[in-house]
Amino acid sequence: MIDRTAIAQELQYHPAESKEDAVFLATQALVVKELLRLAVLDEPCLGEAAWLDDEEKAISALIDTNVQATIPDMATCERYYKQNITDFMTDPITTVRHILLACLPEDGDERLTLKKTAYQFIEQIKNNSNPNAEFIQLARQHSACPSKEQGGELGIISKGQTVPEFEKSLFKLETGLASSPIESRYGFHIVEILDKEAGIQMTYEQVSPAIHNKLSQQAFHQSLCDYLFTLANDAVIEGIEMTLEQDNIFRG
């Protein structure tokens, strides 16, 4: 029997979308641990003494003995690179300045007003004889971002540095003043792209060690899942329907 208290203690290591999913993952993890304990006891070179001495060390030795993963060869790695070539691009970077007209997401009326103001400022910048100076002045007077002290300049931005809704629009823009403001959870951003550099395709030679490591880990994880499936299949388990897959075995 697996005690409910043990399941409750295990829950902290298995975040999930629902309580039911978390309980399932925690329970399955404890079942897997018990299967591994029994396998350690049955392994001639390990046995109960090894388990009592150091559980983690005993499990590691058990896995080393019984899980043999296929090491990917060069042809497999090259094929993976060609099939996933777009994954091996450096992130694009862009140099940006903005004017943030701040507003809370739930304030609908205020957002409507600020959106109109943002369009007015964009036209004001475009029609000015010195748009650069106009942008800097408006940023210093109206922006709610600390960057206003630098005329709105955010510097070089790469993916993952800003909130998703802002980033999604930002990297689609060409160099120059954006014709429309970008809306984010913070309000409306009047944006000017000062410079941008596209991502660079990395060669196979540059990424081959990472590919080899990734495929080796995948092969090991799959072999481990197969071994655990064998242990579960040979055992009599009641109260849970095991689903031994990589995405839930290695969580937590």
Short mmCIF file of C-alpha atoms in Angstrom, two decimals:
data_model
loop_
_atom_site.label_atom_id
_atom_site.label_comp_id
_atom_site.label_asym_id
_atom_site.label_seq_id
_atom_site.Cartn_x
_atom_site.Cartn_y
_atom_site.Cartn_z
CA MET A 1 0.00 0.00 0.00
CA ILE A 2 1.10 3.55 -0.72
CA ASP A 3 0.08 5.78 2.17
CA ARG A 4 -1.97 8.93 1.42
CA THR A 5 0.47 10.95 3.50
CA ALA A 6 3.31 9.88 1.20
CA ILE A 7 1.28 10.97 -1.83
CA ALA A 8 0.55 14.35 -0.21
CA GLN A 9 4.26 14.87 0.48
CA GLU A 10 5.16 13.90 -3.10
CA LEU A 11 2.68 16.39 -4.62
CA GLN A 12 5.09 19.32 -4.26
CA TYR A 13 7.37 17.80 -6.90
CA HIS A 14 4.66 17.41 -9.54
CA PRO A 15 3.04 20.70 -10.61
CA ALA A 16 0.12 20.13 -12.97
CA GLU A 17 -2.89 21.89 -14.48
CA SER A 18 -5.29 20.24 -12.05
CA LYS A 19 -5.19 18.62 -8.63
CA GLU A 20 -6.22 15.29 -10.17
CA ASP A 21 -3.26 15.38 -12.58
CA ALA A 22 -0.87 16.26 -9.77
CA VAL A 23 -2.17 13.39 -7.59
CA PHE A 24 -1.80 10.99 -10.51
CA LEU A 25 1.79 12.06 -11.23
CA ALA A 26 2.74 11.91 -7.55
CA THR A 27 1.18 8.47 -7.13
CA GLN A 28 2.81 7.13 -10.29
CA ALA A 29 6.20 8.43 -9.13
CA LEU A 30 5.83 6.54 -5.86
CA VAL A 31 4.79 3.38 -7.72
CA VAL A 32 7.87 3.72 -9.95
CA LYS A 33 10.06 4.11 -6.86
CA GLU A 34 8.59 0.93 -5.40
CA LEU A 35 9.14 -0.94 -8.68
CA LEU A 36 12.76 0.21 -8.66
CA ARG A 37 13.18 -0.81 -5.01
CA LEU A 38 11.93 -4.31 -5.78
CA ALA A 39 14.22 -4.49 -8.82
CA VAL A 40 17.19 -3.46 -6.65
CA LEU A 41 16.31 -6.22 -4.16
CA ASP A 42 16.22 -8.77 -7.01
CA GLU A 43 19.50 -7.60 -8.59
CA PRO A 44 22.26 -10.03 -7.47
CA CYS A 45 24.97 -7.35 -7.33
CA LEU A 46 22.80 -4.97 -5.27
CA GLY A 47 20.13 -6.38 -2.95
CA GLU A 48 18.60 -4.98 0.23
CA ALA A 49 21.92 -3.85 1.69
CA ALA A 50 22.52 -1.51 -1.27
CA TRP A 51 19.02 -0.03 -0.94
CA LEU A 52 19.36 0.57 2.80
CA ASP A 53 22.81 2.12 2.33
CA ASP A 54 21.87 4.67 -0.35
CA GLU A 55 18.61 4.54 -2.32
CA GLU A 56 19.66 6.95 -5.07
CA LYS A 57 23.01 5.23 -5.59
CA ALA A 58 21.29 1.85 -5.74
CA ILE A 59 18.78 3.07 -8.34
CA SER A 60 21.60 4.60 -10.40
CA ALA A 61 23.51 1.29 -10.35
CA LEU A 62 20.35 -0.60 -11.29
CA ILE A 63 19.74 1.68 -14.28
CA ASP A 64 23.39 1.47 -15.38
CA THR A 65 23.05 -2.30 -15.44
CA ASN A 66 19.69 -2.60 -17.17
CA VAL A 67 19.25 0.46 -19.39
CA GLN A 68 21.37 0.49 -22.54
CA ALA A 69 20.62 3.42 -24.86
CA THR A 70 21.68 3.60 -28.50
CA ILE A 71 24.34 6.26 -29.05
CA PRO A 72 23.39 8.36 -32.12
CA ASP A 73 25.91 8.16 -34.96
CA MET A 74 27.00 11.06 -37.17
CA ALA A 75 24.49 10.22 -39.91
CA THR A 76 21.60 10.38 -37.42
CA CYS A 77 22.81 13.72 -36.07
CA GLU A 78 23.21 15.19 -39.56
CA ARG A 79 19.75 13.99 -40.53
CA TYR A 80 18.27 15.62 -37.42
CA TYR A 81 20.03 18.89 -38.27
CA LYS A 82 18.63 18.91 -41.84
CA GLN A 83 15.11 18.06 -40.68
CA ASN A 84 15.14 20.77 -37.98
CA ILE A 85 17.43 23.33 -39.60
CA THR A 86 15.25 26.33 -38.66
CA ASP A 87 15.76 25.48 -34.98
CA PHE A 88 19.44 26.30 -35.33
CA MET A 89 19.22 30.02 -36.01
CA THR A 90 20.61 32.65 -33.68
CA ASP A 91 17.95 34.96 -32.30
CA PRO A 92 17.31 38.18 -34.22
CA ILE A 93 18.17 41.39 -32.40
CA THR A 94 16.74 44.87 -32.75
CA THR A 95 17.64 48.30 -31.38
CA VAL A 96 14.48 50.02 -30.17
CA ARG A 97 13.15 53.17 -28.61
CA HIS A 98 9.58 53.68 -27.44
CA ILE A 99 7.12 55.96 -25.73
CA LEU A 100 4.90 54.12 -23.26
CA LEU A 101 1.43 55.52 -22.65
CA ALA A 102 0.61 53.50 -19.56
CA CYS A 103 -2.79 52.13 -18.63
CA LEU A 104 -4.13 49.17 -16.65
CA PRO A 105 -5.53 46.30 -18.79
CA GLU A 106 -8.97 46.51 -17.18
CA ASP A 107 -9.43 50.24 -17.82
CA GLY A 108 -11.22 50.03 -21.18
CA ASP A 109 -12.22 53.68 -21.56
CA GLU A 110 -8.76 54.96 -20.69
CA ARG A 111 -7.19 52.52 -23.14
CA LEU A 112 -9.41 53.80 -25.91
CA THR A 113 -8.34 57.37 -25.20
CA LEU A 114 -4.65 56.48 -25.02
CA LYS A 115 -4.82 54.54 -28.29
CA LYS A 116 -6.07 57.68 -30.05
CA THR A 117 -3.35 59.72 -28.37
CA ALA A 118 -0.72 57.22 -29.53
CA TYR A 119 -1.83 57.60 -33.16
CA GLN A 120 -1.78 61.38 -32.76
CA PHE A 121 1.80 61.26 -31.43
CA ILE A 122 2.88 59.04 -34.32
CA GLU A 123 1.50 61.56 -36.83
CA GLN A 124 3.09 64.39 -34.86
CA ILE A 125 6.51 62.72 -35.08
CA LYS A 126 6.16 61.87 -38.78
CA ASN A 127 5.12 65.40 -39.77
CA ASN A 128 7.76 67.20 -37.73
CA SER A 129 10.69 68.75 -39.54
CA ASN A 130 12.97 67.06 -36.98
CA PRO A 131 11.25 63.73 -36.15
CA ASN A 132 14.20 62.52 -34.07
CA ALA A 133 14.03 65.51 -31.72
CA GLU A 134 10.23 65.28 -31.59
CA PHE A 135 10.35 61.61 -30.59
CA ILE A 136 12.85 62.35 -27.81
CA GLN A 137 10.80 65.27 -26.52
CA LEU A 138 7.54 63.30 -26.47
CA ALA A 139 9.27 60.40 -24.72
CA ARG A 140 10.60 62.67 -22.00
CA GLN A 141 7.26 64.39 -21.53
CA HIS A 142 4.81 61.48 -21.78
CA SER A 143 6.50 58.07 -21.48
CA ALA A 144 5.79 56.07 -18.33
CA CYS A 145 8.97 54.01 -18.83
CA PRO A 146 12.27 54.86 -17.09
CA SER A 147 13.81 54.84 -20.58
CA LYS A 148 12.30 58.32 -21.08
CA GLU A 149 15.48 59.74 -19.55
CA GLN A 150 17.33 58.34 -22.59
CA GLY A 151 14.76 59.61 -25.06
CA GLY A 152 12.90 56.30 -24.94
CA GLU A 153 15.84 54.13 -25.96
CA LEU A 154 15.63 50.53 -24.77
CA GLY A 155 18.89 49.51 -26.40
CA ILE A 156 19.38 46.13 -28.06
CA ILE A 157 16.47 43.72 -27.56
CA SER A 158 16.56 39.98 -28.24
CA LYS A 159 13.80 37.41 -27.91
CA GLY A 160 12.66 36.66 -24.38
CA GLN A 161 13.57 40.05 -22.95
CA THR A 162 10.13 41.66 -23.14
CA VAL A 163 6.54 40.58 -22.52
CA PRO A 164 5.23 38.18 -25.21
CA GLU A 165 2.53 40.44 -26.67
CA PHE A 166 5.04 43.26 -27.17
CA GLU A 167 7.75 40.98 -28.55
CA LYS A 168 5.38 39.30 -31.02
CA SER A 169 4.75 42.60 -32.80
CA LEU A 170 8.21 44.10 -32.24
CA PHE A 171 10.18 41.57 -34.28
CA LYS A 172 7.82 41.89 -37.25
CA LEU A 173 8.56 45.61 -37.66
CA GLU A 174 10.94 47.04 -40.22
CA THR A 175 13.44 49.81 -39.46
CA GLY A 176 11.82 53.17 -38.76
CA LEU A 177 8.82 54.54 -36.89
CA ALA A 178 5.97 52.02 -36.60
CA SER A 179 2.76 53.26 -38.21
CA SER A 180 0.65 51.79 -35.39
CA PRO A 181 1.21 51.58 -31.63
CA ILE A 182 1.83 48.22 -30.01
CA GLU A 183 -0.60 47.30 -27.26
CA SER A 184 0.65 45.39 -24.23
CA ARG A 185 -0.49 44.75 -20.67
CA TYR A 186 1.24 48.01 -19.75
CA GLY A 187 -0.54 50.24 -22.25
CA PHE A 188 0.38 51.50 -25.74
CA HIS A 189 3.91 51.72 -27.10
CA ILE A 190 4.92 54.12 -29.83
CA VAL A 191 7.87 52.27 -31.30
CA GLU A 192 10.77 53.14 -33.56
CA ILE A 193 13.18 50.48 -34.79
CA LEU A 194 16.61 52.07 -34.97
CA ASP A 195 18.39 48.97 -36.26
CA LYS A 196 17.73 45.26 -36.69
CA GLU A 197 19.76 42.16 -37.46
CA ALA A 198 18.22 38.90 -38.60
CA GLY A 199 19.18 35.61 -37.00
CA ILE A 200 22.12 33.75 -38.51
CA GLN A 201 21.94 30.11 -39.59
CA MET A 202 24.41 28.04 -37.56
CA THR A 203 26.36 25.34 -39.34
CA TYR A 204 26.14 21.65 -38.50
CA GLU A 205 29.70 21.78 -37.15
CA GLN A 206 28.69 24.50 -34.68
CA VAL A 207 25.71 22.62 -33.27
CA SER A 208 26.69 18.95 -33.69
CA PRO A 209 27.79 18.52 -30.02
CA ALA A 210 24.45 19.89 -28.81
CA ILE A 211 22.53 17.65 -31.24
CA HIS A 212 24.50 14.58 -30.19
CA ASN A 213 23.83 15.36 -26.53
CA LYS A 214 20.11 15.94 -27.12
CA LEU A 215 19.62 12.73 -29.13
CA SER A 216 21.65 10.75 -26.58
CA GLN A 217 19.43 12.03 -23.77
CA GLN A 218 16.28 11.23 -25.76
CA ALA A 219 17.54 7.70 -26.44
CA PHE A 220 18.40 7.17 -22.77
CA HIS A 221 15.02 8.49 -21.61
CA GLN A 222 13.18 6.25 -24.06
CA SER A 223 15.21 3.22 -22.96
CA LEU A 224 14.49 4.07 -19.32
CA CYS A 225 10.76 4.33 -20.08
CA ASP A 226 10.92 0.93 -21.79
CA TYR A 227 12.65 -0.58 -18.76
CA LEU A 228 10.10 0.91 -16.34
CA PHE A 229 7.29 -0.33 -18.58
CA THR A 230 8.76 -3.84 -18.36
CA LEU A 231 8.93 -3.62 -14.56
CA ALA A 232 5.33 -2.36 -14.40
CA ASN A 233 4.11 -4.99 -16.86
CA ASP A 234 5.68 -7.79 -14.81
CA ALA A 235 4.15 -6.51 -11.56
CA VAL A 236 0.59 -6.58 -10.22
CA ILE A 237 -0.40 -2.94 -9.66
CA GLU A 238 -3.86 -2.03 -8.39
CA GLY A 239 -5.47 1.39 -7.99
CA ILE A 240 -3.70 3.25 -10.81
CA GLU A 241 -3.41 2.89 -14.58
CA MET A 242 0.24 3.61 -15.31
CA THR A 243 1.19 5.81 -18.29
CA LEU A 244 4.95 5.63 -18.51
CA GLU A 245 5.90 8.30 -21.02
CA GLN A 246 8.81 10.75 -21.16
CA ASP A 247 6.66 13.81 -20.54
CA ASN A 248 5.37 12.55 -17.20
CA ILE A 249 8.19 10.30 -15.99
CA PHE A 250 10.70 13.12 -15.89
CA ARG A 251 8.51 15.83 -14.40
CA GLY A 252 9.47 16.79 -10.86
#
